Every structure is written in structure tokens, then in C-alpha cells.
Coordinates of C-alpha atoms in Angstrom, one line a residue:
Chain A
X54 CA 31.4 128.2 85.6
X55 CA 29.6 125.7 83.2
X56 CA 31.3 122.7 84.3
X57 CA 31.4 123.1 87.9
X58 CA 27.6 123.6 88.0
X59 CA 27.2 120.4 86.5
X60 CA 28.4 118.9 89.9
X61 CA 26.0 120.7 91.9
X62 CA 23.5 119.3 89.5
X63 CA 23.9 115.7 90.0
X64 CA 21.4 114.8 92.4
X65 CA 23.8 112.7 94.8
X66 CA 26.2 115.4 95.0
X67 CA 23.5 117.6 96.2
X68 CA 22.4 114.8 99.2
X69 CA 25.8 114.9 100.0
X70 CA 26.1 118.5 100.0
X71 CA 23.3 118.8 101.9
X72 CA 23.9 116.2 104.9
X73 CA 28.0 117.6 105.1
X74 CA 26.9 120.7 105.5
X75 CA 24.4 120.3 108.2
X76 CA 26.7 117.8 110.5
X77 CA 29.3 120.6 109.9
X78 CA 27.3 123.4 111.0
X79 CA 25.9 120.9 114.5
X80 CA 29.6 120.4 114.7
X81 CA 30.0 124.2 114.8
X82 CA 27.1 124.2 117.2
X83 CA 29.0 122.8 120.1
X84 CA 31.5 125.6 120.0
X85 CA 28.9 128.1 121.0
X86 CA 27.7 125.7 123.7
X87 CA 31.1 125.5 125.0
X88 CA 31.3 129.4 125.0
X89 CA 27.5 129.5 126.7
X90 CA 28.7 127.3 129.6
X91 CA 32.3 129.0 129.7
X92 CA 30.5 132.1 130.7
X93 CA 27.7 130.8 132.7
X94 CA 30.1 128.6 135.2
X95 CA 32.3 130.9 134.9
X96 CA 35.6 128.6 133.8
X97 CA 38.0 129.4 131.6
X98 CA 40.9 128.0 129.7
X99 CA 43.1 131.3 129.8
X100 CA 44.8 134.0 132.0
X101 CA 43.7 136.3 129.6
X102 CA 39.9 135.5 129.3
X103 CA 39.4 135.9 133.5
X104 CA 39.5 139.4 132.5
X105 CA 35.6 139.5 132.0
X106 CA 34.7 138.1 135.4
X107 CA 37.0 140.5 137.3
X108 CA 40.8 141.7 137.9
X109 CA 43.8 140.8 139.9
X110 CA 44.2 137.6 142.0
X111 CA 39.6 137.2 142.1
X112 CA 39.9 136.9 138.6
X113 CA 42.5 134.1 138.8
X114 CA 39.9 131.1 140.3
X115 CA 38.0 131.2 136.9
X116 CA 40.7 129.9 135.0
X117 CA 39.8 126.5 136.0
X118 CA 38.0 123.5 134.1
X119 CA 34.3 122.6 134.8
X120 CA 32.1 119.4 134.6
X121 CA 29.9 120.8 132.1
X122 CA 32.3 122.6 129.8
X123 CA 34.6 119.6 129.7
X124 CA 31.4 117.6 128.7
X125 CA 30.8 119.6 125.6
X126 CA 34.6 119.7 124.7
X127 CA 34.7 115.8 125.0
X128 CA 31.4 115.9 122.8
X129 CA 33.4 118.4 120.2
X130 CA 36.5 115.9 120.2
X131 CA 33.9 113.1 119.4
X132 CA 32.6 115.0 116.3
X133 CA 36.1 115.8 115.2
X134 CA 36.6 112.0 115.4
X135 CA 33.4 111.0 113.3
X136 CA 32.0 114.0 111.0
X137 CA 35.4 114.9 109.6
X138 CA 35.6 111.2 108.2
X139 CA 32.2 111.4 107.3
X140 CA 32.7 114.4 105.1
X141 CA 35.7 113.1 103.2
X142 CA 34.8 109.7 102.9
X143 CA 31.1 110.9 102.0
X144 CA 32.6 113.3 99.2
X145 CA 34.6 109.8 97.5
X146 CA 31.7 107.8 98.2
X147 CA 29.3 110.7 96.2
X148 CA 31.7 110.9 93.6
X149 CA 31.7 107.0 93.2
X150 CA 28.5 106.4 91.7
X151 CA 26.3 105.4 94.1
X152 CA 22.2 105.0 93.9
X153 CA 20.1 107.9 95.1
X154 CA 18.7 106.0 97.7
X155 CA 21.8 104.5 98.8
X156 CA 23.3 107.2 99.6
X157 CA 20.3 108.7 101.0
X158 CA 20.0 106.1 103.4
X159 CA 23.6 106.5 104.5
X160 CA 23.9 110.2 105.2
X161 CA 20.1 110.4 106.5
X162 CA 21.2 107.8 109.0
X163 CA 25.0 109.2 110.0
X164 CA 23.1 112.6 110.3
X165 CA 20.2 111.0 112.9
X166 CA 22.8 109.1 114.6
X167 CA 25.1 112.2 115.1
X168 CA 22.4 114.3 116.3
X169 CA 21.0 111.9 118.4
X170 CA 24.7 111.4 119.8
X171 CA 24.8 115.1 120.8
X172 CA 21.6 114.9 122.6
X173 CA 22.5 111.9 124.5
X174 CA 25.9 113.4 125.4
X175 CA 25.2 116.9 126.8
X176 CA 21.9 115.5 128.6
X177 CA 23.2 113.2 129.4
X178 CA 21.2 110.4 128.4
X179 CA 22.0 106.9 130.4
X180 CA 24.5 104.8 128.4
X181 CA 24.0 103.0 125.8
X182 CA 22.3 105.5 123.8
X183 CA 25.4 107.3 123.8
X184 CA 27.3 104.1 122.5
X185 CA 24.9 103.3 120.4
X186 CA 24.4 106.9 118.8
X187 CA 28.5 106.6 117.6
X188 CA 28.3 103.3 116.4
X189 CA 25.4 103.7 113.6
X190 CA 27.3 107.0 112.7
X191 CA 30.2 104.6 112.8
X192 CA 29.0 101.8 111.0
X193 CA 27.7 104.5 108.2
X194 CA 30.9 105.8 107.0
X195 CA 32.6 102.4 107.4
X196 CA 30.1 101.0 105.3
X197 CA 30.6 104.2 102.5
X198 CA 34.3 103.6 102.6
X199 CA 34.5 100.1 101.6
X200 CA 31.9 101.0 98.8
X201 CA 34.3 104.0 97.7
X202 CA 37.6 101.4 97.5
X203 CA 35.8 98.8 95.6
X204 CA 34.8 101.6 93.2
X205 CA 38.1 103.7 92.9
X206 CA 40.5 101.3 94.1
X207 CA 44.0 101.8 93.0
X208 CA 47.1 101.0 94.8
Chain B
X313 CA 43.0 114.3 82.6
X314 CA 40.7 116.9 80.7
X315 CA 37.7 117.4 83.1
X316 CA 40.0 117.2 85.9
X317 CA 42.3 120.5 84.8
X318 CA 38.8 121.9 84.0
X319 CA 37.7 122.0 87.8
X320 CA 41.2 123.9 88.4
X321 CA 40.8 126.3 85.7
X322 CA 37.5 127.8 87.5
X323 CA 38.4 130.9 89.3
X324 CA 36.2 130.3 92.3
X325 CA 37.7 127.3 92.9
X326 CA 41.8 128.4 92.7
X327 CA 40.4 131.0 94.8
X328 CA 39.3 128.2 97.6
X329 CA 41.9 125.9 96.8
X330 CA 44.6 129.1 97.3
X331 CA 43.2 130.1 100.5
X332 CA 42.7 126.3 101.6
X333 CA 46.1 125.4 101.2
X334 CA 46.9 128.5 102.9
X335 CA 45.2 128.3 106.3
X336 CA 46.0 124.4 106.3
X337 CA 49.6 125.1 106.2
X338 CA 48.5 127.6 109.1
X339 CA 47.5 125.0 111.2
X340 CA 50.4 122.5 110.6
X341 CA 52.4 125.2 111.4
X342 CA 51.4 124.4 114.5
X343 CA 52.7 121.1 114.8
X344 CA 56.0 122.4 114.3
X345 CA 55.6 125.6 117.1
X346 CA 54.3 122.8 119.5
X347 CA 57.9 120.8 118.8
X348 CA 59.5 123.8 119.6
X349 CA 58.1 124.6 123.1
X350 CA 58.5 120.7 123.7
X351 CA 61.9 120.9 122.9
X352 CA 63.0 124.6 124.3
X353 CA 60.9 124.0 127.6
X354 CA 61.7 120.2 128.2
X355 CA 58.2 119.2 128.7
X356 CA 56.8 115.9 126.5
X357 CA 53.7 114.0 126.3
X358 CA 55.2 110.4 126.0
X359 CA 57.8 108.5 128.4
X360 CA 59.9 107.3 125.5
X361 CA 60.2 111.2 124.5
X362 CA 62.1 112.1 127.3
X363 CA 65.2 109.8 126.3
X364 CA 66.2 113.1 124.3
X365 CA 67.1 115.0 127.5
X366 CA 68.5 112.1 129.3
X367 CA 69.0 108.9 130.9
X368 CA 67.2 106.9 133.7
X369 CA 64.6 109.0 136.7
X370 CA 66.2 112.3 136.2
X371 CA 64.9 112.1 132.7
X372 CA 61.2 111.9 134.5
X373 CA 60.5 115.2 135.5
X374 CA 60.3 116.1 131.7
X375 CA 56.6 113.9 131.5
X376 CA 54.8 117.2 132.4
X377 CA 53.1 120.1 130.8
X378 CA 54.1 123.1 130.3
X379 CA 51.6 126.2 130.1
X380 CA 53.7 127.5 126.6
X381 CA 53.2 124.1 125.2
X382 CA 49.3 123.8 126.8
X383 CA 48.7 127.3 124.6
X384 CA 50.0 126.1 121.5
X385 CA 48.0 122.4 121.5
X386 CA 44.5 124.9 122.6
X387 CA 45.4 126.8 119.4
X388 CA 45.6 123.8 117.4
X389 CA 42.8 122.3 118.6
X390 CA 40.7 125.1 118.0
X391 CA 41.9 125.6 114.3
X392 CA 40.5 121.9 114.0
X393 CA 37.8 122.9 115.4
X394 CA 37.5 126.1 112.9
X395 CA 39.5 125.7 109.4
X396 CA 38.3 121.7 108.9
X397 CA 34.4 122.8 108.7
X398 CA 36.0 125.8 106.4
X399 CA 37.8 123.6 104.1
X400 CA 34.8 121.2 103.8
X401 CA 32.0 123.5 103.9
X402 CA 34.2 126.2 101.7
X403 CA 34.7 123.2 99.0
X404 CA 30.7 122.8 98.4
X405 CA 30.4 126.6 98.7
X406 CA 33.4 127.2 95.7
X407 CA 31.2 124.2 93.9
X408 CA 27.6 126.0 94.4
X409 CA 28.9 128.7 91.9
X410 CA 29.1 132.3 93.8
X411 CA 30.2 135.0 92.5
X412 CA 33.9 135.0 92.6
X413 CA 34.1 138.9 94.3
X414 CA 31.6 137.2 97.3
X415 CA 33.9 133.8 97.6
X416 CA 37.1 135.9 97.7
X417 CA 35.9 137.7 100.5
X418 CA 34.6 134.9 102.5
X419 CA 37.8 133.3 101.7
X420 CA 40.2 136.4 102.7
X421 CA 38.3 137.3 105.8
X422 CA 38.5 134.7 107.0
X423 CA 42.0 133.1 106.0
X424 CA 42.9 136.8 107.6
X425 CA 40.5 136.3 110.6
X426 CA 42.3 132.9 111.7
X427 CA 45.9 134.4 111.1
X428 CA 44.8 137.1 113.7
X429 CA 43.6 134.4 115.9
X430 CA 46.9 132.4 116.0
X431 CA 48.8 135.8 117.0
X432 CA 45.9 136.8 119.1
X433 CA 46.4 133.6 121.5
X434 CA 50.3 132.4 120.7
X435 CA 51.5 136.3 122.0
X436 CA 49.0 136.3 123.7
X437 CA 47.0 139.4 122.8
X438 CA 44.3 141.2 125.5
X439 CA 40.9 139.7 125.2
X440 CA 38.5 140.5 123.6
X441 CA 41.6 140.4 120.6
X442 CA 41.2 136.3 120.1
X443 CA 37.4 136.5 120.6
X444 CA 36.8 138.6 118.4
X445 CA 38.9 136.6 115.3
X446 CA 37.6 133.6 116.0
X447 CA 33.9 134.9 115.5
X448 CA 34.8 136.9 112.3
X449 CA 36.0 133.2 110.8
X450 CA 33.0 131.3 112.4
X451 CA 30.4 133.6 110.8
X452 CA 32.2 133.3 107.3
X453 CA 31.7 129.4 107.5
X454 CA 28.3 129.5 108.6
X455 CA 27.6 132.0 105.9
X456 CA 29.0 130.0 103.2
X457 CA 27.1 126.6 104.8
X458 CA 23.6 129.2 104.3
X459 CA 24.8 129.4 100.8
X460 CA 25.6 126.1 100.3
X461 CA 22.0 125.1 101.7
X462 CA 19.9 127.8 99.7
X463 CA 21.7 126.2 96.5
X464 CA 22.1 122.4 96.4
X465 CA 19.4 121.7 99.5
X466 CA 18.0 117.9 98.4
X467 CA 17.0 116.6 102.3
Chain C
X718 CA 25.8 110.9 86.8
X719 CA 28.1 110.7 83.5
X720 CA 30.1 113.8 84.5
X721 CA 30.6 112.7 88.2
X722 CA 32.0 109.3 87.3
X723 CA 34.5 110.9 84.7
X724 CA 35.7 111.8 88.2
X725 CA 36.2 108.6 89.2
X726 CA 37.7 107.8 85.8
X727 CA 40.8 109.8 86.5
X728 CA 43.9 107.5 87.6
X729 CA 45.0 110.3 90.1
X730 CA 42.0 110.8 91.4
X731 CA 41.3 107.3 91.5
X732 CA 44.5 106.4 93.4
X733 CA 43.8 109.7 95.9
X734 CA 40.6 108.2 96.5
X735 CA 42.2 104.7 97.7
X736 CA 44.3 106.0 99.6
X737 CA 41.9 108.4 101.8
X738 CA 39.5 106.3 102.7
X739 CA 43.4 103.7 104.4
X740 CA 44.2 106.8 106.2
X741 CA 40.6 107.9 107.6
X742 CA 39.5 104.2 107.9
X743 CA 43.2 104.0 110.2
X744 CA 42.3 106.6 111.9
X745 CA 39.0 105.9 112.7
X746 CA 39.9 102.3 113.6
X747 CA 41.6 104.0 117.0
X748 CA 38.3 105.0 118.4
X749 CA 37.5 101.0 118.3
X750 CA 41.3 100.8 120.1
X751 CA 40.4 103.3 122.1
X752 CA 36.8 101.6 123.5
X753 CA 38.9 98.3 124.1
X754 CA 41.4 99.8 126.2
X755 CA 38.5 101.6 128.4
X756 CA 36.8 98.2 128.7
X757 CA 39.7 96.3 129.3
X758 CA 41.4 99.2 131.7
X759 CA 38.1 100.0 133.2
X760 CA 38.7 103.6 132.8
X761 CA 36.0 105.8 131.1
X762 CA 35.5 109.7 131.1
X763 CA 31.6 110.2 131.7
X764 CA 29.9 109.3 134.9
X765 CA 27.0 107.3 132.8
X766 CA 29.4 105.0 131.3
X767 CA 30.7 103.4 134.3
X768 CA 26.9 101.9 134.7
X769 CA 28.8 99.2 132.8
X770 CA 31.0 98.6 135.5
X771 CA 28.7 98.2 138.5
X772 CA 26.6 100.5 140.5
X773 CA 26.4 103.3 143.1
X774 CA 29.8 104.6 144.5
X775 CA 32.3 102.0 143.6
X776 CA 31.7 102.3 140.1
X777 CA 32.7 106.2 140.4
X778 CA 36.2 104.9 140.5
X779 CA 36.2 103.7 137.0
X780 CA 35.7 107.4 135.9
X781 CA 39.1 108.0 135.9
X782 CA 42.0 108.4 133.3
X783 CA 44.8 105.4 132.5
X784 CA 47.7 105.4 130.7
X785 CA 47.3 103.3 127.9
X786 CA 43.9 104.5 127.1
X787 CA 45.7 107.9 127.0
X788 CA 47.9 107.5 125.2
X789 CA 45.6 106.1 122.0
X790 CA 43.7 109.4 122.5
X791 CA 47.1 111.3 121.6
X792 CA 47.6 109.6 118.7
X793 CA 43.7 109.9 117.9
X794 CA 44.7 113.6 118.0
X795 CA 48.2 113.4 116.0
X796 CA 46.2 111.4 113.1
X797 CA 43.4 114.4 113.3
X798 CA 46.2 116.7 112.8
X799 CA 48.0 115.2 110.0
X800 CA 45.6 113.1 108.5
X801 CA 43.0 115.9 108.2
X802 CA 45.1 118.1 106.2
X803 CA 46.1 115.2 104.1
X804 CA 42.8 114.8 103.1
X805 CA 42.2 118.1 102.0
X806 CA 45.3 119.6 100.6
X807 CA 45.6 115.7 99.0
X808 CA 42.2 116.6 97.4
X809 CA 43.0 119.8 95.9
X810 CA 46.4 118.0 94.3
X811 CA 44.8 115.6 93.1
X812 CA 42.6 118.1 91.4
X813 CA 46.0 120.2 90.1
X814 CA 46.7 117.5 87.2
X815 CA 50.0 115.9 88.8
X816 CA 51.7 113.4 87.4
X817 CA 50.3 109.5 88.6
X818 CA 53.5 108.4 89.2
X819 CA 54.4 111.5 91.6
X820 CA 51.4 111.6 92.9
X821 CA 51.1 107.6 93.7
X822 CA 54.8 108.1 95.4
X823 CA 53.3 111.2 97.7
X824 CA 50.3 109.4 98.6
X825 CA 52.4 106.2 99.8
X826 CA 54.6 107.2 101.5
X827 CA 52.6 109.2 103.4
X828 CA 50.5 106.3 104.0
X829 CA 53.0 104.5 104.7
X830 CA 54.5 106.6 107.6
X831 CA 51.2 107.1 108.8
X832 CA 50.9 103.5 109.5
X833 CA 54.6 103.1 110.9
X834 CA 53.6 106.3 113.0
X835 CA 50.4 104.2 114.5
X836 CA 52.9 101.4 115.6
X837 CA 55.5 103.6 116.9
X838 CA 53.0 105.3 119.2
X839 CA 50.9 102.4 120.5
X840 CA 53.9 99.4 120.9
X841 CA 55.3 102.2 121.8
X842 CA 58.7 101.9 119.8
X843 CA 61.8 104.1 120.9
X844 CA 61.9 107.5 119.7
X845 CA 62.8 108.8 116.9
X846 CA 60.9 106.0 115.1
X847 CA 57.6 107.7 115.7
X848 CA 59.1 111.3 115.8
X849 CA 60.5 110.3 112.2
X850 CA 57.3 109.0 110.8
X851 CA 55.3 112.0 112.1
X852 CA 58.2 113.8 110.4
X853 CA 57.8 112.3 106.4
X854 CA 54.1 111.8 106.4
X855 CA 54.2 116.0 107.4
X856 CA 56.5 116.8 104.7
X857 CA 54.5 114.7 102.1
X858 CA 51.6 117.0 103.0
X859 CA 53.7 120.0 102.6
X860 CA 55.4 119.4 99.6
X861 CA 51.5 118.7 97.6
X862 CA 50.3 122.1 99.8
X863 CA 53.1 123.8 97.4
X864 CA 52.6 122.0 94.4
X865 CA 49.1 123.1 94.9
X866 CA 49.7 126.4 95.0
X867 CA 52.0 126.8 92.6
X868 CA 49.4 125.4 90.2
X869 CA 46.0 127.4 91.5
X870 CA 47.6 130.3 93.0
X871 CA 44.7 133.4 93.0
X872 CA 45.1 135.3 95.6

């Protein structure tokens, strides 16, 4: 295991490690939200799960969709779109060599902004903090990717 | 290529890499059950799609979903939703140096967990069936992410 | 960092690298497509965002869906589903010691058809062009899923 400990010895690795894993696990988050409000407003997405409300043709109106669940499957979608980039463009960008506080700054920032995002989504909080939210996450990776091709780059 | 082949010779991380490969294959499997439902029920997503079942307005009425077809895209949502923060997460976990016993059971639980899942809502199986396998894989991920955290945490 | 940049020394991982951080930075660019067409279409998906639009009730009728801007969200989805795995199962290839030259031809044309597949969807061209580019860039993926596992294989 001597030379795979090494990586989780390097101090950038570790940031990244770090920040990936706790964007994941908020990403994660919204799937128990979306359960949470599932059951509370009583809207599912399946024949099969109106079984826990009721039986026969009663239990048939809850498979419907609901302002609030749709909300935190439009937030899930979002995270998808943003935190799965982040995580494999934030592994290249580890593995390219960049400064401590470099990185720091990028994956502290994506990790505020995504957070802040959530908050501003299931709230909801009047635009544009929403907007804004996604575009310093945004901006974030964008800004690792471009350092990761001018490092690695071959075509 | 030395230090690369070295990563691939640890047995933690053939382990992950095995059962990564695995349950991404899973999910692309989708893709292709998704085709099939398109195809066998004549119901696609895109206008120019439906020149495969005909010519001119008749051809139409095939821009419409189709509850088989509905299923299959829920399932794959939710495996991107569920195996992409297992592939990431289980990457820094297989790089945080467990014990290879502990990965391979984080690993086969819950490769076997999301397998179940797929059969649980494709047949579909009585709830609580898909439930229940989709929380055995979520609390694998968020186990390993724990790990992860108590190893490499730098904030 | 000395054994984290021998990383970045490796040709193949080098040239995985570069072409990651295309295919993420391509499929990130359709949330940017995706905010233009909403603008332009005036057709959003939260109540607070039609604030942007004008006030009270007849901004409520810019909550609503459109075609065009639906139809970048399905390819935002497609690239999620095949771009994703890419990412990883191209990671753990990478990682398996092929040869540059295979591996550079696996990573292009997948890139490649990627691209092609972006065009096909959004233009839209006739079918099968994008069905056909969906169709290489998937069997790229699952041809370095198998290489991977004939390589790593521990079960």
C-alpha cells in the first residue's frame, strides 16, 4: 500500500479529497430531502410506492408530482450538472501541480458557492442569489480546467 | 509507465476499479434498455426521431411518453444520482488505504445493492423491495465518504 | 508533490487528462446554452426567476416550458450519461498501462462523436446522425470498461 499512501500524503490531494467528498455527500443530501417531501406531500413517482399511503383507486392520486418535490429534483439535476465536473476536473487539476493555496481558494470557493446555491434554491431565496450561487461554482471549475490543460495538455 | 502500473497493482484499488467498471457498465446498460422501450413502444423524445416509424403527421403521435420508457429514464437518473458519488467518493476511499476485506465489502454490497435496485424498479418489484436497495448503496457511500474524511480531512 | 507530478508525467495520463477536461468543459458549456435559450425564449422553471421578466401575474406566464430550451436540457442529460462514465471508466484505463497510441484513438474518437453528437441534437440534424454519434462515443466507453477489467479484474 506504500505507494498509494503517498497520494493521500500530498497536501493538495488531501484539499481535494476533502472538498469532493463533502459536495458529494450535500449532493447526496438532496436525495433524502426529496424522500422527506415525497412523504410529507404525499407525491409519488410510482404505482408501486402509493402503496404506503393507502390501497386501490385512494392510493392512485399520490402518484402525482408536487411543487416542492420537483423543486429539490430540479436542485439535484443542478448538482449533477456542476459537482460531477467539479470532482473530475478537481482530481486533474490536484494532480497537476497546483499551489496549496490555489487550490485552496478554488475548492473553498466551489464548495461555499454550492452550498449557498442549495440554500437559495429550496428556500427559495429571490433571484439572483440563485444565479449567482451557480456562476462562482461555475466560474471555479472553468477556471481549474483551463489550468489542468495548460499543465497536461496533449492532443 | 512504472508508477502508473504501480497504482494498478494495489489490491484495494483493482478491487474499486473491478467493481467501478462494473456498476458503470450497469448504468449504461441503461441507455441501451431505454432504446429498446423507444423502439418496441414507438414513443421518442425528439421530432426528427420519429422519421424511423414513418412519414409526414401520422409519424406525430410517436412524440410522447410512454410509462415503460418513463421507468427506465427514473432508473437512470437515479443511478446518476447513486453510482457517480460511489465512483468518486469510492476512488478517494480505495486511495485512503482501508483494509482490503472492509473496501471489498463496501464495494460488493453495494455493486450487489444497486443490481437489486435496477430489478427492483425495471420488473417492477413490491415496495418496500427498491427502497430498501437503494438505502443499502446510499449508506455504503456515505460510509466510505466518513472514511475518507477521518483520513485525508485538510479543510 | 514529486510523486503526484510523476502522474502528470505519464503520456496516457497526460492525454486522458486533455481530453476530460473537452468533454466536461462541452458539457458544461450547455448550461450557458441552456440560460440563453431561457432568456431569449422567456421560459424559466422557478417562480423567482421570472422577476427578470416583469412583475406580479403576467410574469407567471414565463414559468413555463419551450421547446428549444428543452431540448438542450435532453442533451444536458445524454452528455451526463455518457460523458460521466467516460470520465471514470477513462480514468481507471488510463491507470491500466494501455498503449498511447490505443488509448489516444479511444479518447478521440469518443471526443469526437461527443462533439458531432452536440451538433446533431441542437441544429438538430436528421437522425441517425445523432443516433450514430451517441452510438461510437458508447462503444468507446465500453470497449476501455473491458480492457479495464481484463487488466484489474479482483472480484
Amino acid at each position: 500500500m506504500a505507494k498509494l499512501t503517498q497520494l493521500a500524503d500530498n497536501e493538495v490531494f488531501r484539499a481535494y479529497a476533502t472538498y469532493a467528498a463533502i459536495v458529494l455527500l450535500k449532493m447526496m443530501l438532496l436525495s433524502l430531502i426529496t424522500v422527506y417531501y415525497r412523504m410529507t406531500r404525499k407525491a409519488v413517482g410510482n404505482p408501486e410506492d402509493t402503496a404506503s399511503f393507502g390501497k386501490g383507486d385512494d392510493a392512485k392520486k399520490y402518484l402525482r408530482t408536487d411543487a416542492d418535490v420537483e423543486r429539490v429534483r430540479r436542485n439535484h439535476l443542478n448538482d449533477l450538472e456542476n459537482i460531477v465536473p467539479f470532482v473530475g476536473i478537481g482530481l486533474l487539476y490536484a494532480l497537476s501541480g497546483p499551489e496549496l493555496s490555489t487550490a485552496l481558494l478554488h475548492f473553498r470557493i466551489f464548495t461555499g458557492a454550492r452550498i449557498l446555491h442549495t440554500f437559495a434554491y429550496l428556500i427559495p431565496l429571490p433571484q439572483p442569489s440563485r444565479g449567482f450561487s451557480w456562476a462562482v461554482g461555475y466560474a471555479m471549475t472553468i477556471s481549474m480546467a483551463f489550468k489542468v490543460l495548460k499543465t497536461v495538455l496533449l492532443l
